[in-house]
mmCIF file of C-alpha atoms in Angstrom:
data_model
loop_
_atom_site.group_PDB
_atom_site.id
_atom_site.type_symbol
_atom_site.label_atom_id
_atom_site.label_comp_id
_atom_site.label_asym_id
_atom_site.label_seq_id
_atom_site.Cartn_x
_atom_site.Cartn_y
_atom_site.Cartn_z
ATOM 1 C CA UNK A 21 139.759 -13.188 21.226
ATOM 2 C CA UNK A 22 139.142 -12.644 17.544
ATOM 3 C CA UNK A 23 141.234 -13.738 14.570
ATOM 4 C CA UNK A 24 141.022 -13.294 10.803
ATOM 5 C CA UNK A 25 142.191 -15.577 8.044
ATOM 6 C CA UNK A 26 142.470 -14.401 4.434
ATOM 7 C CA UNK A 27 142.728 -17.548 2.440
ATOM 8 C CA UNK A 28 144.604 -16.159 -0.565
ATOM 9 C CA UNK A 29 147.731 -14.130 -0.333
ATOM 10 C CA UNK A 30 147.652 -13.228 -4.061
ATOM 11 C CA UNK A 31 144.828 -13.231 -6.569
ATOM 12 C CA UNK A 32 145.677 -12.603 -10.245
ATOM 13 C CA UNK A 33 142.732 -11.846 -12.517
ATOM 14 C CA UNK A 34 142.120 -10.442 -15.960
ATOM 15 C CA UNK A 35 140.379 -7.089 -16.427
ATOM 16 C CA UNK A 36 136.576 -7.320 -16.557
ATOM 17 C CA UNK A 37 136.573 -10.769 -14.919
ATOM 18 C CA UNK A 38 134.784 -11.379 -11.638
ATOM 19 C CA UNK A 39 136.752 -11.761 -8.443
ATOM 20 C CA UNK A 40 136.244 -13.060 -4.915
ATOM 21 C CA UNK A 41 138.594 -12.426 -2.031
ATOM 22 C CA UNK A 42 137.985 -14.768 0.826
ATOM 23 C CA UNK A 43 137.910 -13.929 4.511
ATOM 24 C CA UNK A 44 137.085 -16.119 7.486
ATOM 25 C CA UNK A 45 137.049 -15.039 11.104
ATOM 26 C CA UNK A 46 136.746 -16.592 14.517
ATOM 27 C CA UNK A 47 135.186 -14.971 17.559
ATOM 28 C CA UNK A 48 133.366 -15.939 20.723
ATOM 29 C CA UNK A 49 131.277 -12.798 20.611
ATOM 30 C CA UNK A 50 129.341 -10.867 17.986
ATOM 31 C CA UNK A 51 131.496 -8.898 15.606
ATOM 32 C CA UNK A 52 131.719 -6.017 13.229
ATOM 33 C CA UNK A 53 133.466 -6.770 9.917
ATOM 34 C CA UNK A 54 135.420 -4.567 7.589
ATOM 35 C CA UNK A 55 137.315 -4.563 4.316
ATOM 36 C CA UNK A 56 140.110 -2.039 3.848
ATOM 37 C CA UNK A 57 142.006 -1.388 0.613
ATOM 38 C CA UNK A 58 145.642 -0.163 0.447
ATOM 39 C CA UNK A 59 146.820 1.269 -2.856
ATOM 40 C CA UNK A 60 150.610 1.448 -3.442
ATOM 41 C CA UNK A 61 152.279 4.028 -1.181
ATOM 42 C CA UNK A 62 149.001 5.022 0.389
ATOM 43 C CA UNK A 63 147.313 4.406 3.748
ATOM 44 C CA UNK A 64 144.485 1.928 4.286
ATOM 45 C CA UNK A 65 141.024 3.132 3.208
ATOM 46 C CA UNK A 66 137.792 1.733 4.427
ATOM 47 C CA UNK A 67 136.044 -0.049 1.524
ATOM 48 C CA UNK A 68 132.931 -1.293 3.305
ATOM 49 C CA UNK A 69 131.752 -2.580 6.671
ATOM 50 C CA UNK A 70 129.094 -4.739 8.226
ATOM 51 C CA UNK A 71 127.637 -3.618 11.520
ATOM 52 C CA UNK A 72 124.154 -5.037 11.595
ATOM 53 C CA UNK A 73 121.040 -5.423 9.433
ATOM 54 C CA UNK A 74 121.351 -6.628 5.842
ATOM 55 C CA UNK A 75 124.087 -9.144 5.482
ATOM 56 C CA UNK A 76 125.005 -7.840 2.011
ATOM 57 C CA UNK A 77 126.929 -4.585 2.045
ATOM 58 C CA UNK A 78 128.195 -2.629 -0.894
ATOM 59 C CA UNK A 79 130.793 -0.025 -1.597
ATOM 60 C CA UNK A 80 130.554 2.911 -3.977
ATOM 61 C CA UNK A 81 132.990 1.363 -6.505
ATOM 62 C CA UNK A 82 131.168 -1.847 -7.154
ATOM 63 C CA UNK A 83 132.552 -4.159 -4.469
ATOM 64 C CA UNK A 84 130.222 -6.071 -2.189
ATOM 65 C CA UNK A 85 130.637 -8.389 0.732
ATOM 66 C CA UNK A 86 128.236 -10.780 2.424
ATOM 67 C CA UNK A 87 128.236 -11.626 6.059
ATOM 68 C CA UNK A 88 127.680 -15.327 6.631
ATOM 69 C CA UNK A 89 127.367 -16.025 10.289
ATOM 70 C CA UNK A 90 127.054 -19.819 10.007
ATOM 71 C CA UNK A 91 130.238 -20.021 7.950
ATOM 72 C CA UNK A 92 131.978 -17.160 9.844
ATOM 73 C CA UNK A 93 132.874 -15.598 6.501
ATOM 74 C CA UNK A 94 132.871 -12.116 4.976
ATOM 75 C CA UNK A 95 134.014 -12.640 1.373
ATOM 76 C CA UNK A 96 134.552 -9.680 -0.906
ATOM 77 C CA UNK A 97 133.336 -9.814 -4.469
ATOM 78 C CA UNK A 98 133.223 -7.706 -7.558
ATOM 79 C CA UNK A 99 131.496 -8.822 -10.808
ATOM 80 C CA UNK A 100 133.924 -7.015 -13.153
ATOM 81 C CA UNK A 101 137.309 -5.680 -12.053
ATOM 82 C CA UNK A 102 139.369 -2.809 -13.517
ATOM 83 C CA UNK A 103 143.080 -2.227 -13.683
ATOM 84 C CA UNK A 104 142.612 0.462 -11.018
ATOM 85 C CA UNK A 105 141.416 -2.131 -8.527
ATOM 86 C CA UNK A 106 144.961 -3.495 -8.250
ATOM 87 C CA UNK A 107 145.774 -3.130 -4.578
ATOM 88 C CA UNK A 108 146.167 -4.953 -1.262
ATOM 89 C CA UNK A 109 142.888 -5.794 0.449
ATOM 90 C CA UNK A 110 142.615 -6.394 4.205
ATOM 91 C CA UNK A 111 139.774 -7.994 6.062
ATOM 92 C CA UNK A 112 139.345 -6.932 9.653
ATOM 93 C CA UNK A 113 137.116 -7.839 12.622
ATOM 94 C CA UNK A 114 136.163 -5.952 15.709
ATOM 95 C CA UNK A 115 134.260 -7.258 18.720
ATOM 96 C CA UNK A 116 130.774 -5.860 19.334
ATOM 97 C CA UNK A 117 130.061 -4.891 22.890
ATOM 98 C CA UNK A 118 126.446 -4.070 23.760
ATOM 99 C CA UNK A 119 127.763 -1.776 26.439
ATOM 100 C CA UNK A 120 129.666 0.228 23.847
ATOM 101 C CA UNK A 121 133.241 1.116 24.258
ATOM 102 C CA UNK A 122 136.400 0.111 22.596
ATOM 103 C CA UNK A 123 136.509 -1.696 19.284
ATOM 104 C CA UNK A 124 139.928 -3.117 18.556
ATOM 105 C CA UNK A 125 140.486 -3.965 14.896
ATOM 106 C CA UNK A 126 142.150 -7.322 14.183
ATOM 107 C CA UNK A 127 143.420 -7.527 10.595
ATOM 108 C CA UNK A 128 144.090 -10.468 8.332
ATOM 109 C CA UNK A 129 147.415 -10.791 6.488
ATOM 110 C CA UNK A 130 145.983 -9.239 3.310
ATOM 111 C CA UNK A 131 145.286 -10.348 -0.230
ATOM 112 C CA UNK A 132 147.097 -8.787 -3.165
ATOM 113 C CA UNK A 133 144.735 -8.354 -6.074
ATOM 114 C CA UNK A 134 146.599 -7.996 -9.406
ATOM 115 C CA UNK A 135 144.383 -7.083 -12.354
ATOM 116 C CA UNK A 136 145.967 -7.750 -15.735
ATOM 117 C CA UNK A 137 144.895 -6.287 -19.112
ATOM 118 C CA UNK B 1 139.357 17.863 4.660
ATOM 119 C CA UNK B 2 142.963 16.910 5.277
ATOM 120 C CA UNK B 3 143.622 13.302 6.096
ATOM 121 C CA UNK B 4 145.972 11.842 8.650
ATOM 122 C CA UNK B 5 149.459 13.195 8.103
ATOM 123 C CA UNK B 6 152.571 11.256 9.010
ATOM 124 C CA UNK B 7 156.254 12.074 8.760
ATOM 125 C CA UNK B 8 158.766 11.108 7.687
ATOM 126 C CA UNK B 9 157.519 8.707 4.983
ATOM 127 C CA UNK B 10 160.768 6.829 4.914
ATOM 128 C CA UNK B 11 163.525 6.395 7.466
ATOM 129 C CA UNK B 12 166.755 4.369 7.302
ATOM 130 C CA UNK B 13 168.802 3.989 10.471
ATOM 131 C CA UNK B 14 171.477 1.749 11.865
ATOM 132 C CA UNK B 15 170.582 -0.570 14.794
ATOM 133 C CA UNK B 16 170.876 0.846 18.247
ATOM 134 C CA UNK B 17 170.027 4.352 16.910
ATOM 135 C CA UNK B 18 166.904 6.146 18.098
ATOM 136 C CA UNK B 19 164.049 7.099 15.737
ATOM 137 C CA UNK B 20 160.862 9.021 16.068
ATOM 138 C CA UNK B 21 157.629 9.153 13.995
ATOM 139 C CA UNK B 22 155.110 11.968 14.020
ATOM 140 C CA UNK B 23 151.388 11.905 13.399
ATOM 141 C CA UNK B 24 148.786 14.631 12.940
ATOM 142 C CA UNK B 25 145.260 13.170 13.051
ATOM 143 C CA UNK B 26 142.167 14.447 11.320
ATOM 144 C CA UNK B 27 140.931 17.629 12.937
ATOM 145 C CA UNK B 28 138.401 16.887 15.668
ATOM 146 C CA UNK B 29 139.239 13.179 15.996
ATOM 147 C CA UNK B 30 139.617 12.314 19.642
ATOM 148 C CA UNK B 31 141.062 8.788 19.208
ATOM 149 C CA UNK B 32 144.450 8.081 17.789
ATOM 150 C CA UNK B 33 146.077 4.698 17.024
ATOM 151 C CA UNK B 34 149.571 3.571 16.205
ATOM 152 C CA UNK B 35 149.951 0.307 14.301
ATOM 153 C CA UNK B 36 152.888 -1.682 13.043
ATOM 154 C CA UNK B 37 152.686 -3.531 9.729
ATOM 155 C CA UNK B 38 155.366 -6.124 9.107
ATOM 156 C CA UNK B 39 156.047 -7.184 5.570
ATOM 157 C CA UNK B 40 153.337 -9.513 4.257
ATOM 158 C CA UNK B 41 151.102 -9.036 7.293
ATOM 159 C CA UNK B 42 148.173 -6.907 8.383
ATOM 160 C CA UNK B 43 148.553 -3.967 10.769
ATOM 161 C CA UNK B 44 148.825 -4.704 14.484
ATOM 162 C CA UNK B 45 147.847 -2.203 17.121
ATOM 163 C CA UNK B 46 150.638 -0.835 19.264
ATOM 164 C CA UNK B 47 148.803 1.832 21.247
ATOM 165 C CA UNK B 48 145.512 3.638 21.322
ATOM 166 C CA UNK B 49 144.834 7.100 22.767
ATOM 167 C CA UNK B 50 141.558 8.671 23.735
ATOM 168 C CA UNK B 51 142.390 12.366 23.866
ATOM 169 C CA UNK B 52 145.635 12.455 25.861
ATOM 170 C CA UNK B 53 145.157 9.145 27.687
ATOM 171 C CA UNK B 54 146.746 5.922 26.500
ATOM 172 C CA UNK B 55 143.861 3.545 27.017
ATOM 173 C CA UNK B 56 145.389 0.469 25.393
ATOM 174 C CA UNK B 57 149.199 0.027 25.237
ATOM 175 C CA UNK B 58 149.218 -3.700 25.925
ATOM 176 C CA UNK B 59 151.002 -4.478 22.632
ATOM 177 C CA UNK B 60 153.636 -1.700 22.959
ATOM 178 C CA UNK B 61 157.140 -3.082 23.721
ATOM 179 C CA UNK B 62 157.741 -0.730 26.597
ATOM 180 C CA UNK B 63 161.425 -1.490 26.982
ATOM 181 C CA UNK B 64 162.268 0.388 23.841
ATOM 182 C CA UNK B 65 159.078 1.990 22.497
ATOM 183 C CA UNK B 66 157.390 5.094 23.882
ATOM 184 C CA UNK B 67 154.614 7.294 22.692
ATOM 185 C CA UNK B 68 152.994 10.540 23.650
ATOM 186 C CA UNK B 69 150.071 12.588 22.593
ATOM 187 C CA UNK B 70 150.430 16.039 24.071
ATOM 188 C CA UNK B 71 147.317 18.250 24.151
ATOM 189 C CA UNK B 72 145.281 15.381 22.683
ATOM 190 C CA UNK B 73 146.215 16.218 19.060
ATOM 191 C CA UNK B 74 149.578 15.289 17.508
ATOM 192 C CA UNK B 75 151.375 12.174 18.540
ATOM 193 C CA UNK B 76 154.950 10.937 18.506
ATOM 194 C CA UNK B 77 156.123 7.318 18.539
ATOM 195 C CA UNK B 78 159.704 6.697 19.455
ATOM 196 C CA UNK B 79 161.992 3.710 19.381
ATOM 197 C CA UNK B 80 165.244 3.744 21.359
ATOM 198 C CA UNK B 81 167.357 1.817 20.613
ATOM 199 C CA UNK B 82 166.136 0.367 17.280
ATOM 200 C CA UNK B 83 166.680 -3.325 16.492
ATOM 201 C CA UNK B 84 166.731 -5.109 13.166
ATOM 202 C CA UNK B 85 163.353 -6.617 13.857
ATOM 203 C CA UNK B 86 161.793 -3.150 14.112
ATOM 204 C CA UNK B 87 161.924 -2.752 10.342
ATOM 205 C CA UNK B 88 158.270 -2.314 9.342
ATOM 206 C CA UNK B 89 155.705 0.293 8.286
ATOM 207 C CA UNK B 90 154.353 2.304 11.175
ATOM 208 C CA UNK B 91 150.817 3.478 10.570
ATOM 209 C CA UNK B 92 148.844 6.143 12.422
ATOM 210 C CA UNK B 93 145.081 6.254 12.345
ATOM 211 C CA UNK B 94 142.431 8.420 13.947
ATOM 212 C CA UNK B 95 138.730 8.193 14.571
ATOM 213 C CA UNK B 96 135.887 10.122 16.208
ATOM 214 C CA UNK B 97 134.774 7.925 19.038
ATOM 215 C CA UNK B 98 131.070 8.353 19.601
ATOM 216 C CA UNK B 99 130.753 5.948 22.508
ATOM 217 C CA UNK B 100 127.424 4.536 21.143
ATOM 218 C CA UNK B 101 128.608 0.977 20.749
ATOM 219 C CA UNK B 102 129.083 1.328 16.988
ATOM 220 C CA UNK B 103 132.308 0.650 15.177
ATOM 221 C CA UNK B 104 133.966 3.964 14.555
ATOM 222 C CA UNK B 105 135.658 4.241 11.200
ATOM 223 C CA UNK B 106 139.420 4.499 11.464
ATOM 224 C CA UNK B 107 141.200 6.723 8.970
ATOM 225 C CA UNK B 108 144.760 5.770 8.201
ATOM 226 C CA UNK B 109 147.803 7.833 7.252
ATOM 227 C CA UNK B 110 150.217 6.728 4.563
ATOM 228 C CA UNK B 111 152.690 5.343 7.075
ATOM 229 C CA UNK B 112 156.393 5.600 7.778
ATOM 230 C CA UNK B 113 158.543 2.856 6.330
ATOM 231 C CA UNK B 114 161.423 2.131 8.693
ATOM 232 C CA UNK B 115 164.439 0.189 7.677
ATOM 233 C CA UNK B 116 166.930 -0.751 10.402
ATOM 234 C CA UNK B 117 170.419 -1.801 9.021
#
């Protein structure tokens, strides 16, 4: 079974400062990794995902995450945040099956990023 | 392209009353998910449909919860009777399952916030 731990429930940061949201996972099999963002009163939106290949993945709005297999981590980073980045961020993991088939998402508890002017 | 549509957005009921949530997935998506998100936690899968078939309902409390996906499109999730502990946000998501062993992106609706008094 897989599990996800998001180490910080809340992260306050000033605008234009860098930020890192931490995510660790546990799994006995290979995994896919995801970051979702939830803005107030909206559904979850996929921010970025790691399936295979390069361990550094990027989103279109400046976020990036690095898959570290040895540390079982998938931390999310942004070098300079904006007020509009204020949201809840969820890390999720899905087991990878070579035979294909079902990929159940297991979510962490979320990290609330609050960007202050 | 329209996203996942859910209704109602908010529902307040007294305990022991029935309640139903409706979901319309993205057009063409064959897989539909219902999640429950408790306050301060990440979403947890309740049930997953592939077309009309419920292929994973292991986390659905079958004594009071039921779901259906007629004609493989819209879906309804019902609780009868509701309990205080059912207060949560109920999220619907959909995806196009390719069956190629890759993690299919799930698209989430805005959710229905249920309050049981």
